């Protein structure tokens, strides 16, 4: 938060001349911050199949949700501007909420259907303009020691890819809850694995798969989780 103040001033000045370069400054700063957090926390981050992430277009990242460090681990790897959809309660955290909004993150109140729909529409607009979006469609983190399990994926999240006609990139994440949630408030060293699945377009799926694209994506991620556990744990 302390370092954010001069960076925000620099970003403001750069923004007066170029919005594009201003965005790049903020992306680099947030990614640097998250990489520093991973280093200080002693996280051993293993990235697999990162070549599956398109670098020339906006995408919809879909990941399973195990803990706060899901965002720290994955955002640090985004090759381009990416906004995350997160809980609206984060709006109460000073500076952090400002930084999130500045890098195109969207805060959703899942108890408010109209507000949630507005967030989805805004996300579609972002993707069409070249900004990737990441969402954890379980809606909340799963609380289980079984690293291969996920909660049901909410189908509404996938409207972003359907309407924006962008590829979906599945992300399988393990170990982030071992950093913080499993022994809150203490942070401990842990192995975190992030594996990227092959991107796909909703319109390329079979008709029945298009109707349940959330379930289709969930199955892909759970299969990756099983393989990760067999390989690393």
PDB file of C-alpha atoms in Angstrom:
ATOM      1  CA  UNK A   1       0.000   0.000   0.000  1.00  0.00           C
ATOM      2  CA  UNK A   2       2.876   2.365   0.848  1.00  0.00           C
ATOM      3  CA  UNK A   3       4.624   1.772  -2.484  1.00  0.00           C
ATOM      4  CA  UNK A   4       1.297   2.143  -4.307  1.00  0.00           C
ATOM      5  CA  UNK A   5       1.119   5.893  -3.704  1.00  0.00           C
ATOM      6  CA  UNK A   6       4.125   6.961  -5.837  1.00  0.00           C
ATOM      7  CA  UNK A   7       3.236   4.348  -8.464  1.00  0.00           C
ATOM      8  CA  UNK A   8      -0.296   5.737  -8.732  1.00  0.00           C
ATOM      9  CA  UNK A   9       1.178   9.214  -9.169  1.00  0.00           C
ATOM     10  CA  UNK A  10       3.463   7.946 -11.949  1.00  0.00           C
ATOM     11  CA  UNK A  11       0.546   6.122 -13.561  1.00  0.00           C
ATOM     12  CA  UNK A  12      -1.556   9.305 -13.429  1.00  0.00           C
ATOM     13  CA  UNK A  13       1.171  11.305 -15.171  1.00  0.00           C
ATOM     14  CA  UNK A  14       1.754   8.649 -17.856  1.00  0.00           C
ATOM     15  CA  UNK A  15      -2.004   8.392 -18.366  1.00  0.00           C
ATOM     16  CA  UNK A  16      -2.123  12.039 -19.377  1.00  0.00           C
ATOM     17  CA  UNK A  17      -0.113  11.122 -22.461  1.00  0.00           C
ATOM     18  CA  UNK A  18      -1.008   7.476 -23.194  1.00  0.00           C
ATOM     19  CA  UNK A  19      -3.763   5.308 -21.695  1.00  0.00           C
ATOM     20  CA  UNK A  20      -2.129   2.212 -23.202  1.00  0.00           C
ATOM     21  CA  UNK A  21       1.215   2.837 -21.487  1.00  0.00           C
ATOM     22  CA  UNK A  22      -0.578   3.762 -18.276  1.00  0.00           C
ATOM     23  CA  UNK A  23      -2.315   0.374 -18.338  1.00  0.00           C
ATOM     24  CA  UNK A  24       1.021  -1.350 -18.904  1.00  0.00           C
ATOM     25  CA  UNK A  25       2.528   0.457 -15.907  1.00  0.00           C
ATOM     26  CA  UNK A  26      -0.271  -0.756 -13.635  1.00  0.00           C
ATOM     27  CA  UNK A  27      -0.146  -4.316 -14.973  1.00  0.00           C
ATOM     28  CA  UNK A  28       3.617  -4.492 -14.412  1.00  0.00           C
ATOM     29  CA  UNK A  29       3.296  -3.003 -10.919  1.00  0.00           C
ATOM     30  CA  UNK A  30       0.554  -5.382  -9.746  1.00  0.00           C
ATOM     31  CA  UNK A  31       2.375  -8.396 -11.203  1.00  0.00           C
ATOM     32  CA  UNK A  32       5.606  -7.311  -9.524  1.00  0.00           C
ATOM     33  CA  UNK A  33       3.752  -6.982  -6.235  1.00  0.00           C
ATOM     34  CA  UNK A  34       2.201 -10.436  -6.510  1.00  0.00           C
ATOM     35  CA  UNK A  35       5.540 -12.019  -7.442  1.00  0.00           C
ATOM     36  CA  UNK A  36       7.069 -10.368  -4.372  1.00  0.00           C
ATOM     37  CA  UNK A  37       4.265 -11.772  -2.198  1.00  0.00           C
ATOM     38  CA  UNK A  38       4.882 -15.263  -3.589  1.00  0.00           C
ATOM     39  CA  UNK A  39       8.609 -14.949  -2.887  1.00  0.00           C
ATOM     40  CA  UNK A  40       8.169 -13.612   0.639  1.00  0.00           C
ATOM     41  CA  UNK A  41       5.548 -16.282   1.407  1.00  0.00           C
ATOM     42  CA  UNK A  42       7.916 -19.038   0.357  1.00  0.00           C
ATOM     43  CA  UNK A  43       5.564 -20.356  -2.325  1.00  0.00           C
ATOM     44  CA  UNK A  44       7.075 -22.881  -4.720  1.00  0.00           C
ATOM     45  CA  UNK A  45       5.094 -22.049  -7.855  1.00  0.00           C
ATOM     46  CA  UNK A  46       4.965 -24.663 -10.604  1.00  0.00           C
ATOM     47  CA  UNK A  47       3.450 -23.571 -13.925  1.00  0.00           C
ATOM     48  CA  UNK A  48       2.471 -26.180 -16.498  1.00  0.00           C
ATOM     49  CA  UNK A  49       1.347 -25.894 -20.126  1.00  0.00           C
ATOM     50  CA  UNK A  50       1.575 -22.106 -20.170  1.00  0.00           C
ATOM     51  CA  UNK A  51       2.011 -22.322 -23.935  1.00  0.00           C
ATOM     52  CA  UNK A  52      -1.749 -22.991 -24.084  1.00  0.00           C
ATOM     53  CA  UNK A  53      -2.455 -19.352 -23.171  1.00  0.00           C
ATOM     54  CA  UNK A  54      -3.046 -17.217 -26.318  1.00  0.00           C
ATOM     55  CA  UNK A  55      -0.973 -14.041 -26.297  1.00  0.00           C
ATOM     56  CA  UNK A  56      -2.536 -12.320 -29.286  1.00  0.00           C
ATOM     57  CA  UNK A  57      -6.157 -12.112 -28.100  1.00  0.00           C
ATOM     58  CA  UNK A  58      -8.345 -11.628 -25.047  1.00  0.00           C
ATOM     59  CA  UNK A  59      -9.513 -14.801 -23.317  1.00  0.00           C
ATOM     60  CA  UNK A  60     -11.794 -15.934 -20.508  1.00  0.00           C
ATOM     61  CA  UNK A  61      -9.752 -17.704 -17.830  1.00  0.00           C
ATOM     62  CA  UNK A  62     -11.796 -20.228 -15.845  1.00  0.00           C
ATOM     63  CA  UNK A  63     -10.240 -21.645 -12.686  1.00  0.00           C
ATOM     64  CA  UNK A  64     -11.158 -23.666  -9.630  1.00  0.00           C
ATOM     65  CA  UNK A  65     -11.062 -21.712  -6.384  1.00  0.00           C
ATOM     66  CA  UNK A  66      -9.176 -22.883  -3.308  1.00  0.00           C
ATOM     67  CA  UNK A  67      -7.920 -19.692  -1.692  1.00  0.00           C
ATOM     68  CA  UNK A  68      -6.756 -16.091  -1.842  1.00  0.00           C
ATOM     69  CA  UNK A  69      -3.448 -17.116  -3.419  1.00  0.00           C
ATOM     70  CA  UNK A  70      -5.328 -18.355  -6.526  1.00  0.00           C
ATOM     71  CA  UNK A  71      -5.366 -14.712  -7.621  1.00  0.00           C
ATOM     72  CA  UNK A  72      -1.778 -14.017  -6.562  1.00  0.00           C
ATOM     73  CA  UNK A  73      -0.413 -17.065  -8.410  1.00  0.00           C
ATOM     74  CA  UNK A  74      -2.392 -16.698 -11.643  1.00  0.00           C
ATOM     75  CA  UNK A  75      -2.429 -12.919 -12.059  1.00  0.00           C
ATOM     76  CA  UNK A  76       1.363 -12.854 -11.905  1.00  0.00           C
ATOM     77  CA  UNK A  77       1.374 -14.965 -15.106  1.00  0.00           C
ATOM     78  CA  UNK A  78      -1.109 -13.041 -17.263  1.00  0.00           C
ATOM     79  CA  UNK A  79       0.618 -12.010 -20.523  1.00  0.00           C
ATOM     80  CA  UNK A  80      -1.796  -9.147 -21.205  1.00  0.00           C
ATOM     81  CA  UNK A  81      -4.278  -6.865 -19.443  1.00  0.00           C
ATOM     82  CA  UNK A  82      -6.609  -9.022 -17.382  1.00  0.00           C
ATOM     83  CA  UNK A  83      -9.458  -8.171 -15.061  1.00  0.00           C
ATOM     84  CA  UNK A  84     -10.608 -10.545 -12.326  1.00  0.00           C
ATOM     85  CA  UNK A  85     -14.194 -10.852 -11.159  1.00  0.00           C
ATOM     86  CA  UNK A  86     -14.196 -10.842  -7.358  1.00  0.00           C
ATOM     87  CA  UNK A  87     -16.439 -10.321  -4.344  1.00  0.00           C
ATOM     88  CA  UNK A  88     -17.923  -6.850  -3.918  1.00  0.00           C
ATOM     89  CA  UNK A  89     -16.880  -6.912  -0.246  1.00  0.00           C
ATOM     90  CA  UNK A  90     -13.308  -6.157  -1.338  1.00  0.00           C
ATOM     91  CA  UNK A  91     -14.590  -2.673  -2.133  1.00  0.00           C
ATOM     92  CA  UNK A  92     -14.226  -1.927   1.587  1.00  0.00           C
ATOM     93  CA  UNK A  93     -10.430  -2.409   1.486  1.00  0.00           C
ATOM     94  CA  UNK A  94      -8.720   0.927   0.752  1.00  0.00           C
ATOM     95  CA  UNK A  95      -6.142   1.197  -2.052  1.00  0.00           C
ATOM     96  CA  UNK A  96      -6.504  -2.522  -2.866  1.00  0.00           C
ATOM     97  CA  UNK A  97      -9.993  -1.952  -4.260  1.00  0.00           C
ATOM     98  CA  UNK A  98      -8.749   1.079  -6.208  1.00  0.00           C
ATOM     99  CA  UNK A  99      -5.859  -0.888  -7.706  1.00  0.00           C
ATOM    100  CA  UNK A 100      -8.173  -3.750  -8.662  1.00  0.00           C
ATOM    101  CA  UNK A 101     -10.577  -1.467 -10.449  1.00  0.00           C
ATOM    102  CA  UNK A 102      -7.680   0.297 -12.145  1.00  0.00           C
ATOM    103  CA  UNK A 103      -6.525  -2.999 -13.696  1.00  0.00           C
ATOM    104  CA  UNK A 104     -10.082  -3.727 -14.912  1.00  0.00           C
ATOM    105  CA  UNK A 105     -11.178  -6.032 -12.092  1.00  0.00           C
ATOM    106  CA  UNK A 106     -14.925  -6.180 -11.485  1.00  0.00           C
ATOM    107  CA  UNK A 107     -16.594  -6.581  -8.097  1.00  0.00           C
ATOM    108  CA  UNK A 108     -19.730  -8.719  -8.037  1.00  0.00           C
ATOM    109  CA  UNK A 109     -22.501  -8.909  -5.444  1.00  0.00           C
ATOM    110  CA  UNK A 110     -23.865 -12.421  -6.019  1.00  0.00           C
ATOM    111  CA  UNK A 111     -26.920 -11.652  -3.871  1.00  0.00           C
ATOM    112  CA  UNK A 112     -27.946  -8.916  -6.318  1.00  0.00           C
ATOM    113  CA  UNK A 113     -28.999 -10.456  -9.642  1.00  0.00           C
ATOM    114  CA  UNK A 114     -29.223  -7.119 -11.443  1.00  0.00           C
ATOM    115  CA  UNK A 115     -25.778  -6.018 -10.263  1.00  0.00           C
ATOM    116  CA  UNK A 116     -24.293  -9.412 -11.164  1.00  0.00           C
ATOM    117  CA  UNK A 117     -25.743  -9.186 -14.663  1.00  0.00           C
ATOM    118  CA  UNK A 118     -24.245  -5.712 -15.000  1.00  0.00           C
ATOM    119  CA  UNK A 119     -20.831  -7.110 -14.099  1.00  0.00           C
ATOM    120  CA  UNK A 120     -21.163  -9.866 -16.729  1.00  0.00           C
ATOM    121  CA  UNK A 121     -22.146  -7.299 -19.377  1.00  0.00           C
ATOM    122  CA  UNK A 122     -19.182  -5.124 -18.436  1.00  0.00           C
ATOM    123  CA  UNK A 123     -16.880  -8.142 -18.631  1.00  0.00           C
ATOM    124  CA  UNK A 124     -18.168  -8.884 -22.145  1.00  0.00           C
ATOM    125  CA  UNK A 125     -17.423  -5.294 -23.092  1.00  0.00           C
ATOM    126  CA  UNK A 126     -13.880  -5.591 -21.707  1.00  0.00           C
ATOM    127  CA  UNK A 127     -13.156  -8.807 -23.614  1.00  0.00           C
ATOM    128  CA  UNK A 128     -14.413  -7.317 -26.863  1.00  0.00           C
ATOM    129  CA  UNK A 129     -12.022  -4.396 -26.310  1.00  0.00           C
ATOM    130  CA  UNK A 130      -9.047  -6.752 -25.845  1.00  0.00           C
ATOM    131  CA  UNK A 131      -8.946  -7.154 -22.048  1.00  0.00           C
ATOM    132  CA  UNK A 132      -8.983 -10.724 -20.741  1.00  0.00           C
ATOM    133  CA  UNK A 133     -11.223 -11.717 -17.847  1.00  0.00           C
ATOM    134  CA  UNK A 134     -10.640 -14.326 -15.147  1.00  0.00           C
ATOM    135  CA  UNK A 135     -13.427 -15.793 -13.035  1.00  0.00           C
ATOM    136  CA  UNK A 136     -13.765 -18.611 -10.509  1.00  0.00           C
ATOM    137  CA  UNK A 137     -17.272 -19.891 -11.345  1.00  0.00           C
ATOM    138  CA  UNK A 138     -17.697 -21.904  -8.148  1.00  0.00           C
ATOM    139  CA  UNK A 139     -18.615 -18.583  -6.556  1.00  0.00           C
ATOM    140  CA  UNK A 140     -16.676 -19.294  -3.374  1.00  0.00           C
ATOM    141  CA  UNK A 141     -13.642 -21.318  -2.409  1.00  0.00           C
ATOM    142  CA  UNK A 142     -14.071 -25.012  -1.712  1.00  0.00           C
ATOM    143  CA  UNK A 143     -13.224 -26.137   1.819  1.00  0.00           C
ATOM    144  CA  UNK A 144     -11.902 -29.682   1.540  1.00  0.00           C
ATOM    145  CA  UNK A 145      -8.541 -31.391   1.850  1.00  0.00           C
ATOM    146  CA  UNK A 146      -9.218 -33.301  -1.391  1.00  0.00           C
ATOM    147  CA  UNK A 147      -7.281 -31.348  -4.020  1.00  0.00           C
ATOM    148  CA  UNK A 148      -9.209 -32.974  -6.891  1.00  0.00           C
ATOM    149  CA  UNK A 149     -12.686 -31.737  -5.892  1.00  0.00           C
ATOM    150  CA  UNK A 150     -14.544 -28.632  -7.057  1.00  0.00           C
ATOM    151  CA  UNK A 151     -17.922 -27.071  -6.354  1.00  0.00           C
ATOM    152  CA  UNK A 152     -20.491 -26.865  -9.191  1.00  0.00           C
ATOM    153  CA  UNK A 153     -19.582 -24.241 -11.794  1.00  0.00           C
ATOM    154  CA  UNK A 154     -22.201 -21.526 -12.287  1.00  0.00           C
ATOM    155  CA  UNK A 155     -23.240 -21.490 -15.940  1.00  0.00           C
ATOM    156  CA  UNK A 156     -23.872 -17.733 -16.025  1.00  0.00           C
ATOM    157  CA  UNK A 157     -20.141 -17.016 -15.905  1.00  0.00           C
ATOM    158  CA  UNK A 158     -19.692 -18.561 -19.339  1.00  0.00           C
ATOM    159  CA  UNK A 159     -21.965 -16.019 -21.029  1.00  0.00           C
ATOM    160  CA  UNK A 160     -18.848 -13.853 -21.222  1.00  0.00           C
ATOM    161  CA  UNK A 161     -17.153 -16.231 -23.660  1.00  0.00           C
ATOM    162  CA  UNK A 162     -20.374 -16.935 -25.558  1.00  0.00           C
ATOM    163  CA  UNK A 163     -21.225 -13.284 -26.171  1.00  0.00           C
ATOM    164  CA  UNK A 164     -17.661 -12.031 -26.681  1.00  0.00           C
ATOM    165  CA  UNK A 165     -16.796 -15.062 -28.831  1.00  0.00           C
ATOM    166  CA  UNK A 166     -13.449 -15.467 -27.101  1.00  0.00           C
ATOM    167  CA  UNK A 167     -11.595 -18.672 -26.192  1.00  0.00           C
ATOM    168  CA  UNK A 168     -11.945 -20.204 -22.734  1.00  0.00           C
ATOM    169  CA  UNK A 169      -8.696 -21.175 -21.010  1.00  0.00           C
ATOM    170  CA  UNK A 170      -9.249 -23.716 -18.189  1.00  0.00           C
ATOM    171  CA  UNK A 171      -6.934 -23.393 -15.169  1.00  0.00           C
ATOM    172  CA  UNK A 172      -6.399 -26.153 -12.611  1.00  0.00           C
ATOM    173  CA  UNK A 173      -4.975 -24.835  -9.324  1.00  0.00           C
ATOM    174  CA  UNK A 174      -3.747 -26.783  -6.301  1.00  0.00           C
ATOM    175  CA  UNK A 175      -2.000 -25.881  -3.048  1.00  0.00           C
ATOM    176  CA  UNK A 176      -3.080 -22.267  -2.600  1.00  0.00           C
ATOM    177  CA  UNK A 177      -5.134 -23.100   0.496  1.00  0.00           C
ATOM    178  CA  UNK A 178      -1.996 -24.633   2.042  1.00  0.00           C
ATOM    179  CA  UNK A 179      -0.411 -21.166   2.023  1.00  0.00           C
ATOM    180  CA  UNK A 180      -3.018 -19.357   4.127  1.00  0.00           C
ATOM    181  CA  UNK A 181      -6.552 -20.708   4.541  1.00  0.00           C
ATOM    182  CA  UNK A 182      -5.643 -24.049   6.128  1.00  0.00           C
ATOM    183  CA  UNK A 183      -3.905 -22.293   9.049  1.00  0.00           C
ATOM    184  CA  UNK A 184      -5.232 -18.729   8.982  1.00  0.00           C
ATOM    185  CA  UNK A 185      -3.910 -16.186   9.948  1.00  0.00           C
ATOM    186  CA  UNK A 186      -0.440 -17.705   9.498  1.00  0.00           C
ATOM    187  CA  UNK A 187       1.279 -17.944   6.119  1.00  0.00           C
ATOM    188  CA  UNK A 188       3.334 -21.064   5.480  1.00  0.00           C
ATOM    189  CA  UNK A 189       5.522 -22.375   2.684  1.00  0.00           C
ATOM    190  CA  UNK A 190       3.650 -24.526   0.174  1.00  0.00           C
ATOM    191  CA  UNK A 191       3.803 -25.965  -3.300  1.00  0.00           C
ATOM    192  CA  UNK A 192       1.323 -24.360  -5.676  1.00  0.00           C
ATOM    193  CA  UNK A 193       0.660 -25.853  -9.109  1.00  0.00           C
ATOM    194  CA  UNK A 194      -1.141 -24.011 -11.904  1.00  0.00           C
ATOM    195  CA  UNK A 195      -1.845 -25.953 -15.089  1.00  0.00           C
ATOM    196  CA  UNK A 196      -3.422 -24.386 -18.181  1.00  0.00           C
ATOM    197  CA  UNK A 197      -5.702 -26.483 -20.353  1.00  0.00           C
ATOM    198  CA  UNK A 198      -6.094 -26.135 -24.102  1.00  0.00           C
ATOM    199  CA  UNK A 199      -8.250 -23.137 -25.083  1.00  0.00           C
ATOM    200  CA  UNK A 200     -11.593 -23.786 -26.744  1.00  0.00           C
ATOM    201  CA  UNK A 201     -14.507 -21.804 -28.160  1.00  0.00           C
ATOM    202  CA  UNK A 202     -18.036 -22.427 -26.947  1.00  0.00           C
ATOM    203  CA  UNK A 203     -19.367 -22.424 -30.522  1.00  0.00           C
ATOM    204  CA  UNK A 204     -17.031 -25.321 -31.399  1.00  0.00           C
ATOM    205  CA  UNK A 205     -18.653 -27.633 -28.834  1.00  0.00           C
ATOM    206  CA  UNK A 206     -21.513 -30.026 -29.490  1.00  0.00           C
ATOM    207  CA  UNK A 207     -24.987 -28.582 -28.919  1.00  0.00           C
ATOM    208  CA  UNK A 208     -25.543 -30.445 -25.652  1.00  0.00           C
ATOM    209  CA  UNK A 209     -22.099 -29.348 -24.412  1.00  0.00           C
ATOM    210  CA  UNK A 210     -22.891 -25.716 -25.240  1.00  0.00           C
ATOM    211  CA  UNK A 211     -25.960 -25.912 -23.009  1.00  0.00           C
ATOM    212  CA  UNK A 212     -23.794 -27.051 -20.074  1.00  0.00           C
ATOM    213  CA  UNK A 213     -20.438 -25.468 -20.878  1.00  0.00           C
ATOM    214  CA  UNK A 214     -19.840 -24.951 -17.149  1.00  0.00           C
ATOM    215  CA  UNK A 215     -20.058 -28.674 -16.497  1.00  0.00           C
ATOM    216  CA  UNK A 216     -17.901 -29.344 -19.565  1.00  0.00           C
ATOM    217  CA  UNK A 217     -15.177 -26.998 -18.289  1.00  0.00           C
ATOM    218  CA  UNK A 218     -15.457 -28.321 -14.744  1.00  0.00           C
ATOM    219  CA  UNK A 219     -14.805 -31.849 -16.010  1.00  0.00           C
ATOM    220  CA  UNK A 220     -11.684 -30.676 -17.857  1.00  0.00           C
ATOM    221  CA  UNK A 221     -10.356 -28.948 -14.738  1.00  0.00           C
ATOM    222  CA  UNK A 222     -11.121 -31.877 -12.437  1.00  0.00           C
ATOM    223  CA  UNK A 223      -9.291 -34.237 -14.821  1.00  0.00           C
ATOM    224  CA  UNK A 224      -6.277 -31.918 -14.709  1.00  0.00           C
ATOM    225  CA  UNK A 225      -6.462 -31.759 -10.908  1.00  0.00           C
ATOM    226  CA  UNK A 226      -6.385 -35.552 -10.654  1.00  0.00           C
ATOM    227  CA  UNK A 227      -3.328 -35.674 -12.918  1.00  0.00           C
ATOM    228  CA  UNK A 228      -1.589 -32.892 -10.941  1.00  0.00           C
ATOM    229  CA  UNK A 229      -2.146 -34.693  -7.633  1.00  0.00           C
ATOM    230  CA  UNK A 230      -0.846 -37.964  -9.057  1.00  0.00           C
ATOM    231  CA  UNK A 231       2.230 -36.168 -10.394  1.00  0.00           C
ATOM    232  CA  UNK A 232       3.131 -33.746  -7.606  1.00  0.00           C
ATOM    233  CA  UNK A 233       1.593 -34.931  -4.308  1.00  0.00           C
TER     234      UNK A 233
END
